[in-house]
Amino acid sequence: MADYEKQLLEDLDSSDDDDDALVSSKEDSLQQSLADLVAFNATTSPFQVVLEHPDIESVTEYSRLSKVYPLIPMLKAKFEEQSLDDSKTDYLELLAEIDNDAEFQSEEYRFIVTINELSSIINNEILAFSMLLKMQYKLVFPELESLVPNNVDYARIVLIIKQDLVNIKNYETELKTIMTNDKSLLLVISALQQARGGFKLSEGDWNKIVSCALLILKLDEILQQLSNFISSKLAKFAPNVAAIIGPVASSQLLIATGSLKQLALTPACNIPSLGIRDLATSTKTASRNIRQTGYVYHSDLVKYLPPEIQRSVMRIISGKVILAARIDLAKSAPDGKLGEKFKSEIETKIDKLLAPPEQVPNKALPAPIEIKSKKRGGRRFRKMKERFQMSELRKAQNKMEFGKQEDTIMDDFGEEIGLGMSRSGGGNRLGQIQINKNTDARMSKAMAERLHKQKVAANVENFWDEDFDSIILSKPVKNTTPNESESRWLGTSMKSKAKLESNPEKKRKLE
């Protein structure tokens, strides 16, 4: 009996060891599969696997093209196991292992680092399969792509309305659970217009669309579970940062920077660049319009926005993330209310960026203020106006006689100039034109003095240039006539005496 009990206990111990070995082997296989997937994604993007597949038209089950879909059952089991086991280390302790060597890092830390990379892979696969879905469903409803920018909502609406665009009003209640009332009404109107010349896909093509849409929903479901798993680890550590960009992006930023303190010290302009692949590789995930396709770009606030405003929104989010990280570091708001407040501010700014520009009506010009202009009057002002007014000759040149050919002349440049009535003067005579002297060109006093000085200097130079042999020397005649200046200062008696001396005949008669 004792031997039987010993054998039974040994069998129980061996069964427990086998179960532990089986669980550990499953965990090792999941970790190895995730590591292989991350390594494969480093060299080949999901866009190359899905969109550049050589036989994409012959594929019926698109789940075969997904690298994440086979790992979904193991990931769900791992998440359930981690959520039930409360004895795992805290997220703060996990971040403390960043600087450790790979040998001393725990399995839980390796798993969290791996699923951080897995979230970007899932986002890229969702984007690739959504592009494939839109390419195929565009034949049925081409305007749906512009009406629904969210890829997951697009797949849900495709599964709801199918190809029945005529009876789309029957699905209006289901559509309102996904989108707002205004957008659902616009969607119904567009579908009814498209139903007039509708195109029906074959059963095989429709089955492909259904499988692609279901695959997108399953990938989104595992992404939400991954987000909830990280959120449970991150809720007590960085609540404000997680409230803005979500737990997945928050965890990625913390692992990329190393700690919450390093994230708080990081400049806001460097936040969008965290998570970008090496620019030298050919498989970088940068889009056509935006280069900074990092962790913030794949957050829920940014990835479904139009490309025109994504760069501005990432700049706004980066500043708020740094503020939230500093608040979490100081532990001034552990409930995360400030993070929710920042998120509401970001959403209002996004709404303003998405809003169309306001139509400003044409504003009429204000009525002019009728104030009499202040003009200077007086004789000087009138004289000045007379100098610049049009002369009578110019006025006559601007007139033409009816029924008579105008006389013309040619100027020095060969241009023909009309004379108008300047020749006839209105009465066939030039003398009838009254010439106004006030319109003549005038010269200032300073200019007149300057020209006079130049003329005097020119005469002196000409004098010395003459030939002196031609000059005839003659004795100058003595001028006995008194000067005017002298007679001005002499008295009357002196003037009479001077006259007598100058005229001797008259002097004799008087004697």
Coordinates of C-alpha atoms in Angstrom, one line a residue:
M1 CA 0.0 0.0 0.0
A2 CA 2.8 2.4 0.8
D3 CA 4.4 1.6 -2.5
Y4 CA 1.2 2.4 -4.3
E5 CA 1.0 5.8 -2.6
K6 CA 4.5 6.6 -3.5
Q7 CA 3.9 5.8 -7.1
L8 CA 0.7 7.9 -7.1
L9 CA 2.6 10.9 -5.6
E10 CA 5.4 10.5 -8.1
D11 CA 2.8 10.4 -10.9
L12 CA 1.2 13.6 -9.6
D13 CA 4.5 15.4 -9.3
S14 CA 5.5 14.3 -12.8
S15 CA 2.2 15.6 -14.2
D16 CA 2.7 19.0 -12.6
D17 CA 6.2 19.2 -14.0
D18 CA 4.9 18.3 -17.4
D19 CA 2.2 21.0 -17.2
D20 CA 4.8 23.6 -16.1
A21 CA 7.1 22.5 -18.9
L22 CA 4.2 22.7 -21.4
V23 CA 3.3 26.2 -20.2
S24 CA 6.9 27.4 -20.4
S25 CA 7.3 25.9 -23.9
K26 CA 4.2 27.7 -25.0
E27 CA 5.5 31.0 -23.6
D28 CA 8.9 30.4 -25.2
S29 CA 7.2 29.7 -28.5
L30 CA 5.0 32.9 -28.3
Q31 CA 8.0 35.0 -27.4
Q32 CA 10.1 33.4 -30.2
S33 CA 7.2 34.0 -32.7
L34 CA 6.9 37.6 -31.7
A35 CA 10.6 38.1 -31.9
D36 CA 10.6 36.6 -35.4
L37 CA 7.7 38.8 -36.5
V38 CA 9.5 41.9 -35.3
A39 CA 12.7 40.9 -37.1
F40 CA 10.7 40.1 -40.3
N41 CA 8.9 43.5 -40.1
A42 CA 12.3 45.2 -39.9
T43 CA 13.2 44.1 -43.4
T44 CA 9.7 43.7 -45.0
S45 CA 6.7 45.9 -44.4
P46 CA 3.1 44.7 -44.4
F47 CA 2.5 46.8 -47.5
Q48 CA 4.9 44.8 -49.5
V49 CA 3.4 41.5 -48.3
V50 CA -0.2 42.5 -48.9
L51 CA -0.3 45.0 -51.7
E52 CA 2.7 43.7 -53.7
H53 CA 1.7 40.1 -53.6
P54 CA 2.1 38.5 -57.1
D55 CA -1.1 36.5 -57.0
I56 CA -3.3 38.9 -54.9
E57 CA -6.3 38.3 -57.2
S58 CA -6.3 34.6 -56.7
V59 CA -6.1 34.8 -52.9
T60 CA -9.5 34.0 -51.3
E61 CA -8.6 34.1 -47.6
Y62 CA -6.6 37.2 -46.8
S63 CA -5.9 35.9 -43.3
R64 CA -3.1 33.9 -44.9
L65 CA -1.3 37.1 -45.8
S66 CA -1.4 38.4 -42.2
K67 CA 1.6 37.7 -40.0
V68 CA -0.3 38.6 -36.8
Y69 CA -3.5 36.6 -37.3
P70 CA -1.9 33.2 -36.5
L71 CA -0.6 34.6 -33.1
I72 CA -4.0 36.0 -32.0
P73 CA -5.1 32.9 -29.9
M74 CA -1.8 32.8 -28.1
L75 CA -1.8 36.5 -27.4
K76 CA -5.3 36.4 -26.0
A77 CA -4.3 33.5 -23.7
K78 CA -1.2 35.4 -22.6
F79 CA -3.3 38.6 -21.8
E80 CA -5.8 36.6 -19.7
E81 CA -2.9 34.9 -17.8
Q82 CA -1.3 38.2 -17.1
S83 CA -4.6 39.8 -16.0
L84 CA -5.4 37.0 -13.6
D85 CA -1.9 36.9 -12.1
D86 CA -1.5 39.9 -9.7
S87 CA 1.8 38.9 -8.4
K88 CA 3.7 40.3 -11.5
T89 CA 6.0 43.2 -11.1
D90 CA 4.9 46.8 -11.4
Y91 CA 5.4 48.8 -14.5
L92 CA 7.8 51.1 -12.7
E93 CA 10.0 48.1 -11.9
L94 CA 9.8 46.9 -15.5
L95 CA 11.1 50.3 -16.7
A96 CA 13.9 50.0 -14.3
E97 CA 15.2 47.1 -16.3
I98 CA 15.8 49.1 -19.5
D99 CA 19.5 49.7 -18.7
N100 CA 20.0 46.1 -17.7
D101 CA 21.7 43.5 -20.0
A102 CA 19.5 41.1 -21.9
E103 CA 20.5 38.2 -19.6
F104 CA 19.1 40.0 -16.5
Q105 CA 15.9 41.3 -18.0
S106 CA 12.7 39.5 -16.9
E107 CA 10.4 37.7 -19.3
E108 CA 7.6 40.1 -18.6
Y109 CA 9.7 43.1 -19.6
R110 CA 10.7 41.3 -22.8
F111 CA 7.1 40.6 -23.5
I112 CA 6.0 44.2 -23.0
V113 CA 8.8 45.5 -25.2
T114 CA 7.8 43.1 -27.9
I115 CA 4.1 43.9 -27.8
N116 CA 5.0 47.6 -28.0
E117 CA 6.6 46.8 -31.4
L118 CA 3.7 44.6 -32.2
S119 CA 1.2 47.5 -32.0
S120 CA 2.9 49.3 -34.8
I121 CA 2.9 46.1 -36.9
I122 CA -0.9 45.7 -36.3
N123 CA -1.5 49.3 -37.3
N124 CA 0.4 48.8 -40.5
E125 CA -1.5 45.6 -41.3
I126 CA -4.8 47.3 -40.7
L127 CA -3.8 50.1 -43.0
A128 CA -2.6 47.7 -45.8
F129 CA -5.8 45.5 -45.7
S130 CA -8.0 48.7 -45.6
M131 CA -6.4 50.0 -48.7
L132 CA -7.1 46.6 -50.4
L133 CA -10.7 46.7 -49.1
K134 CA -11.2 50.2 -50.5
M135 CA -9.8 49.3 -53.9
Q136 CA -12.3 46.4 -54.2
Y137 CA -15.4 48.0 -52.7
K138 CA -14.9 51.3 -54.7
L139 CA -16.7 49.6 -57.6
V140 CA -19.9 49.4 -55.4
F141 CA -19.8 52.7 -53.5
P142 CA -16.9 55.0 -54.4
E143 CA -17.9 57.9 -52.2
L144 CA -17.8 55.9 -49.0
E145 CA -14.0 56.3 -48.8
S146 CA -14.3 60.1 -48.5
L147 CA -17.2 60.0 -46.1
V148 CA -15.6 57.5 -43.6
P149 CA -11.9 58.2 -43.0
N150 CA -11.7 55.7 -40.2
N151 CA -10.5 52.3 -41.6
V152 CA -12.2 50.2 -38.9
D153 CA -15.5 52.0 -39.3
Y154 CA -15.2 51.6 -43.0
A155 CA -15.0 47.8 -42.6
R156 CA -18.0 47.8 -40.2
I157 CA -20.1 49.8 -42.6
V158 CA -19.2 47.6 -45.5
L159 CA -20.4 44.5 -43.5
I160 CA -23.6 46.4 -42.6
I161 CA -24.8 47.7 -46.0
K162 CA -23.2 45.1 -48.2
Q163 CA -24.3 45.7 -51.8
D164 CA -27.8 46.7 -50.9
L165 CA -27.6 50.5 -51.6
V166 CA -31.2 50.7 -52.6
N167 CA -32.5 49.7 -49.2
I168 CA -29.9 51.6 -47.2
K169 CA -32.5 53.3 -45.1
N170 CA -33.2 50.0 -43.4
Y171 CA -29.7 50.1 -41.9
E172 CA -29.8 53.7 -40.8
T173 CA -30.2 52.8 -37.1
E174 CA -27.1 50.6 -37.2
L175 CA -25.1 53.3 -39.0
K176 CA -26.0 55.9 -36.3
T177 CA -24.2 53.7 -33.8
I178 CA -21.0 54.1 -35.7
M179 CA -21.2 57.7 -37.0
T180 CA -23.1 60.9 -36.2
N181 CA -26.6 61.7 -37.4
D182 CA -25.4 64.2 -39.9
K183 CA -22.8 61.9 -41.5
S184 CA -25.2 59.0 -41.6
L185 CA -27.8 61.2 -43.4
L186 CA -25.2 62.3 -45.9
L187 CA -24.1 58.6 -46.3
V188 CA -27.7 57.6 -47.1
I189 CA -28.2 60.4 -49.6
S190 CA -24.9 59.5 -51.4
A191 CA -25.8 55.8 -51.4
L192 CA -29.2 56.4 -53.0
Q193 CA -27.7 58.5 -55.7
Q194 CA -25.1 55.8 -56.4
A195 CA -27.8 53.1 -56.4
R196 CA -29.3 54.4 -59.7
G197 CA -26.3 53.1 -61.7
G198 CA -25.2 50.6 -59.2
F199 CA -22.6 47.9 -59.8
K200 CA -23.0 44.4 -58.4
L201 CA -20.0 42.2 -57.6
S202 CA -19.9 38.5 -58.1
E203 CA -20.3 36.1 -55.2
G204 CA -16.6 35.2 -55.2
D205 CA -15.4 38.8 -55.2
W206 CA -17.9 39.7 -52.4
N207 CA -16.6 36.8 -50.2
K208 CA -13.1 38.3 -50.6
I209 CA -14.4 41.7 -49.4
V210 CA -16.1 40.1 -46.4
S211 CA -13.0 38.1 -45.4
C212 CA -10.9 41.2 -45.7
A213 CA -13.3 43.3 -43.5
L214 CA -13.5 40.6 -40.9
L215 CA -9.8 40.3 -40.7
I216 CA -9.5 44.1 -40.1
L217 CA -12.0 43.8 -37.2
K218 CA -10.1 40.9 -35.7
L219 CA -6.8 42.9 -35.9
D220 CA -8.5 45.9 -34.3
E221 CA -9.9 43.7 -31.5
I222 CA -6.5 42.3 -30.6
L223 CA -5.1 45.8 -30.7
Q224 CA -7.7 47.0 -28.2
Q225 CA -6.9 44.0 -25.9
L226 CA -3.2 44.9 -26.2
S227 CA -4.0 48.5 -25.3
N228 CA -6.1 47.4 -22.3
F229 CA -3.3 45.2 -21.1
I230 CA -0.7 48.0 -21.2
S231 CA -3.2 50.4 -19.6
S232 CA -3.6 48.1 -16.6
K233 CA 0.2 48.2 -16.2
L234 CA 0.4 52.0 -16.8
A235 CA -2.7 53.3 -15.0
K236 CA -0.9 54.1 -11.8
F237 CA 2.4 55.2 -13.3
A238 CA 1.6 57.8 -16.0
P239 CA -2.1 58.4 -16.0
N240 CA -2.1 61.9 -17.5
V241 CA 0.1 60.9 -20.5
A242 CA -2.0 57.8 -21.1
A243 CA -5.2 59.9 -21.0
I244 CA -3.9 62.0 -23.9
I245 CA -2.4 59.6 -26.4
G246 CA -3.5 56.2 -25.0
P247 CA -1.7 53.6 -23.0
V248 CA 0.1 52.0 -26.0
A249 CA 1.7 55.1 -27.3
S250 CA 2.5 56.2 -23.7
S251 CA 4.3 52.9 -23.1
Q252 CA 6.2 53.2 -26.3
L253 CA 7.4 56.7 -25.4
L254 CA 8.5 55.6 -22.0
I255 CA 10.4 52.7 -23.3
A256 CA 12.0 54.8 -26.1
T257 CA 13.1 57.5 -23.6
G258 CA 14.0 55.2 -20.7
S259 CA 12.0 56.6 -17.9
L260 CA 9.3 59.1 -17.0
K261 CA 12.0 61.6 -16.0
Q262 CA 13.7 61.4 -19.3
L263 CA 10.4 61.8 -21.1
A264 CA 9.7 65.0 -19.1
L265 CA 13.1 66.3 -20.0
T266 CA 12.8 65.6 -23.7
P267 CA 12.0 68.6 -25.9
A268 CA 8.6 68.7 -27.4
C269 CA 9.9 69.0 -30.9
N270 CA 11.6 65.5 -30.6
I271 CA 8.5 63.6 -29.5
P272 CA 7.1 63.0 -33.0
S273 CA 10.4 61.6 -34.1
L274 CA 10.4 58.8 -31.5
G275 CA 9.6 55.5 -33.1
I276 CA 10.7 56.3 -36.7
R277 CA 12.5 53.6 -38.4
D278 CA 16.0 54.0 -39.8
L279 CA 15.8 56.4 -42.7
A280 CA 18.5 54.5 -44.5
T281 CA 16.3 51.4 -44.8
S282 CA 13.9 50.9 -47.7
T283 CA 11.1 49.7 -45.4
K284 CA 10.5 52.9 -43.4
T285 CA 6.9 53.6 -42.5
A286 CA 7.0 57.3 -43.4
S287 CA 4.1 58.5 -45.5
R288 CA 4.2 60.7 -48.5
N289 CA 3.3 63.9 -46.8
I290 CA 4.8 63.4 -43.3
R291 CA 8.3 62.3 -42.3
Q292 CA 7.7 62.0 -38.6
T293 CA 5.7 58.8 -38.5
G294 CA 6.6 57.7 -35.0
Y295 CA 4.6 56.6 -32.0
V296 CA 2.5 59.8 -31.8
Y297 CA 1.6 59.4 -35.5
H298 CA 0.0 56.0 -34.8
S299 CA -2.0 57.2 -31.8
D300 CA -5.8 57.4 -32.0
L301 CA -5.8 61.2 -32.1
V302 CA -3.6 61.5 -35.3
K303 CA -3.9 58.4 -37.5
Y304 CA -7.4 59.0 -38.7
L305 CA -7.0 62.7 -39.5
P306 CA -6.5 64.2 -43.0
P307 CA -2.8 64.4 -43.9
E308 CA -3.0 68.2 -44.3
I309 CA -3.4 68.8 -40.5
Q310 CA -1.5 65.8 -39.0
R311 CA 1.7 67.7 -38.7
S312 CA 0.0 70.6 -36.8
V313 CA -1.9 68.2 -34.5
M314 CA 1.3 66.2 -33.7
R315 CA 3.0 69.5 -32.7
I316 CA 0.1 70.3 -30.4
I317 CA 0.0 66.8 -28.9
S318 CA 3.8 66.8 -28.3
G319 CA 3.6 69.9 -26.2
K320 CA 0.8 68.6 -24.1
V321 CA 2.5 65.2 -23.6
I322 CA 5.6 66.9 -22.1
L323 CA 3.4 68.9 -19.7
A324 CA 1.5 65.8 -18.7
A325 CA 4.8 63.9 -18.2
R326 CA 6.0 66.6 -15.8
I327 CA 2.7 66.5 -13.9
D328 CA 3.0 62.7 -13.6
L329 CA 6.6 63.0 -12.4
A330 CA 5.5 65.5 -9.7
K331 CA 2.5 63.3 -8.9
S332 CA 0.3 66.4 -8.6
A333 CA -2.7 64.9 -10.4
P334 CA -2.7 61.1 -9.9
D335 CA -6.3 60.7 -11.1
G336 CA -5.5 61.8 -14.6
K337 CA -8.0 64.7 -14.8
L338 CA -5.4 67.2 -16.2
G339 CA -4.6 64.7 -19.0
E340 CA -8.3 64.5 -19.9
K341 CA -8.5 68.3 -19.8
F342 CA -5.5 68.5 -22.2
K343 CA -7.1 66.0 -24.5
S344 CA -10.3 68.0 -24.6
E345 CA -8.3 71.1 -25.5
I346 CA -6.5 69.2 -28.3
E347 CA -9.9 68.0 -29.6
T348 CA -11.3 71.5 -29.8
K349 CA -8.2 72.7 -31.7
I350 CA -8.6 69.7 -34.1
D351 CA -12.2 70.7 -34.7
K352 CA -11.0 74.2 -35.5
L353 CA -8.5 72.9 -38.0
L354 CA -11.1 70.7 -39.6
A355 CA -13.7 73.4 -39.8
P356 CA -14.0 75.1 -43.2
P357 CA -13.0 78.8 -43.4
E358 CA -15.7 81.2 -42.6
Q359 CA -17.4 82.9 -45.5
V360 CA -17.0 86.6 -44.9
P361 CA -19.6 88.6 -46.8
N362 CA -18.5 91.4 -49.0
K363 CA -18.5 94.4 -46.8
A364 CA -19.6 97.7 -48.3
L365 CA -17.2 100.6 -48.2
P366 CA -18.1 103.2 -45.6
A367 CA -19.8 106.4 -46.7
P368 CA -17.2 109.1 -47.4
I369 CA -17.0 111.9 -44.9
E370 CA -17.8 115.1 -46.9
I371 CA -15.3 117.6 -45.5
K372 CA -14.3 120.5 -47.6
S373 CA -10.6 120.1 -48.5
K374 CA -8.3 122.7 -47.1
K375 CA -6.7 124.5 -50.0
R376 CA -4.5 127.5 -49.9
G377 CA -5.8 130.6 -51.6
G378 CA -4.4 134.1 -52.4
R379 CA -2.4 135.8 -55.1
R380 CA 0.7 133.6 -54.8
F381 CA -1.4 130.4 -55.1
R382 CA -3.2 131.7 -58.2
K383 CA 0.1 132.7 -59.8
M384 CA 1.5 129.3 -59.1
K385 CA -1.6 127.6 -60.7
E386 CA -1.3 129.9 -63.7
R387 CA 2.2 128.8 -64.3
F388 CA 1.3 125.1 -64.5
Q389 CA -2.0 125.4 -66.4
M390 CA -2.3 124.3 -70.1
S391 CA -1.4 127.0 -72.6
E392 CA -3.8 128.2 -75.3
L393 CA -1.6 126.7 -78.0
R394 CA -1.8 123.3 -76.4
K395 CA -5.5 123.6 -76.0
A396 CA -5.9 124.5 -79.7
Q397 CA -3.6 121.5 -80.6
N398 CA -6.0 119.2 -78.7
K399 CA -9.0 120.3 -80.7
M400 CA -9.9 119.2 -84.2
E401 CA -12.2 120.8 -86.8
F402 CA -15.1 118.8 -88.0
G403 CA -14.8 117.5 -91.6
K404 CA -11.2 118.7 -92.1
Q405 CA -8.0 116.6 -92.2
E406 CA -5.6 117.4 -89.3
D407 CA -2.2 118.8 -90.2
T408 CA 0.7 116.7 -88.9
I409 CA 4.4 117.1 -88.6
M410 CA 7.2 114.6 -88.0
D411 CA 9.4 115.0 -84.9
D412 CA 13.1 114.1 -84.6
F413 CA 12.3 110.4 -83.8
G414 CA 10.1 109.9 -86.8
E415 CA 6.8 110.0 -84.9
E416 CA 3.8 111.8 -86.4
I417 CA 2.4 114.5 -84.2
G418 CA -1.0 116.0 -84.9
L419 CA -1.3 119.8 -84.8
G420 CA -5.1 120.0 -84.4
M421 CA -6.4 123.6 -84.6
S422 CA -3.0 125.2 -83.7
R423 CA -2.4 126.2 -87.3
S424 CA -5.8 127.7 -87.9
G425 CA -6.4 129.0 -84.4
G426 CA -10.1 128.5 -84.7
G427 CA -10.4 131.2 -87.4
N428 CA -7.9 130.1 -90.0
R429 CA -5.3 132.4 -88.5
L430 CA -2.5 131.7 -86.1
G431 CA -2.7 135.2 -84.6
Q432 CA -6.1 134.6 -83.1
I433 CA -4.6 132.3 -80.4
Q434 CA -4.0 134.4 -77.4
I435 CA -0.6 133.6 -75.9
N436 CA -0.6 133.5 -72.1
K437 CA 2.7 134.8 -70.8
N438 CA 2.1 133.3 -67.4
T439 CA 2.6 129.8 -68.8
D440 CA 6.1 130.5 -70.1
A441 CA 9.0 128.7 -68.7
R442 CA 10.6 130.6 -65.9
M443 CA 14.0 130.4 -64.2
S444 CA 14.7 130.8 -60.6
K445 CA 17.0 133.6 -59.3
A446 CA 19.6 131.1 -58.2
M447 CA 19.7 129.5 -61.6
A448 CA 19.9 132.9 -63.3
E449 CA 22.9 134.0 -61.2
R450 CA 24.6 130.6 -61.8
L451 CA 24.2 131.0 -65.6
H452 CA 25.5 134.6 -65.4
K453 CA 28.6 133.6 -63.6
Q454 CA 29.2 130.8 -66.2
K455 CA 28.8 133.4 -69.0
V456 CA 31.3 135.8 -67.5
A457 CA 33.8 133.1 -66.9
A458 CA 33.4 132.0 -70.6
N459 CA 34.0 135.6 -71.8
V460 CA 37.2 135.9 -69.8
E461 CA 38.5 132.7 -71.3
N462 CA 37.7 133.8 -74.8
F463 CA 39.5 137.1 -74.3
W464 CA 42.8 135.5 -73.4
D465 CA 42.4 133.1 -76.3
E466 CA 42.3 136.0 -78.9
D467 CA 45.3 137.0 -81.0
F468 CA 46.9 140.2 -79.5
D469 CA 48.3 141.3 -82.9
S470 CA 44.9 142.1 -84.0
I471 CA 44.3 144.5 -81.2
I472 CA 44.7 148.2 -82.2
L473 CA 46.1 150.4 -79.5
S474 CA 44.7 153.9 -79.3
K475 CA 44.9 156.8 -76.9
P476 CA 41.9 157.0 -74.7
V477 CA 39.9 160.2 -74.8
K478 CA 39.6 162.0 -71.5
N479 CA 36.1 162.2 -70.3
T480 CA 35.5 165.7 -69.0
T481 CA 31.8 165.1 -68.4
P482 CA 31.2 164.9 -64.6
N483 CA 30.1 161.6 -63.3
E484 CA 26.5 161.2 -62.2
S485 CA 27.6 160.2 -58.8
E486 CA 29.7 163.3 -58.4
S487 CA 26.9 165.6 -59.5
R488 CA 24.6 164.0 -57.0
W489 CA 26.7 165.2 -54.1
L490 CA 27.6 168.7 -55.4
G491 CA 25.5 171.7 -54.7
T492 CA 23.9 174.0 -57.3
S493 CA 26.6 176.6 -57.1
M494 CA 29.3 174.0 -57.6
K495 CA 27.3 172.5 -60.5
S496 CA 27.2 175.9 -62.3
K497 CA 30.9 176.6 -61.7
A498 CA 31.7 173.2 -63.1
K499 CA 29.6 173.9 -66.2
L500 CA 31.4 177.3 -66.8
E501 CA 34.8 175.7 -66.5
S502 CA 33.8 173.0 -68.9
N503 CA 32.5 175.6 -71.5
P504 CA 35.1 178.5 -71.9
E505 CA 33.1 180.4 -74.7
K506 CA 30.1 180.8 -72.4
K507 CA 32.5 182.1 -69.6
R508 CA 33.8 184.8 -71.9
K509 CA 30.4 186.1 -72.8
L510 CA 29.5 186.4 -69.2
E511 CA 32.6 188.4 -68.5

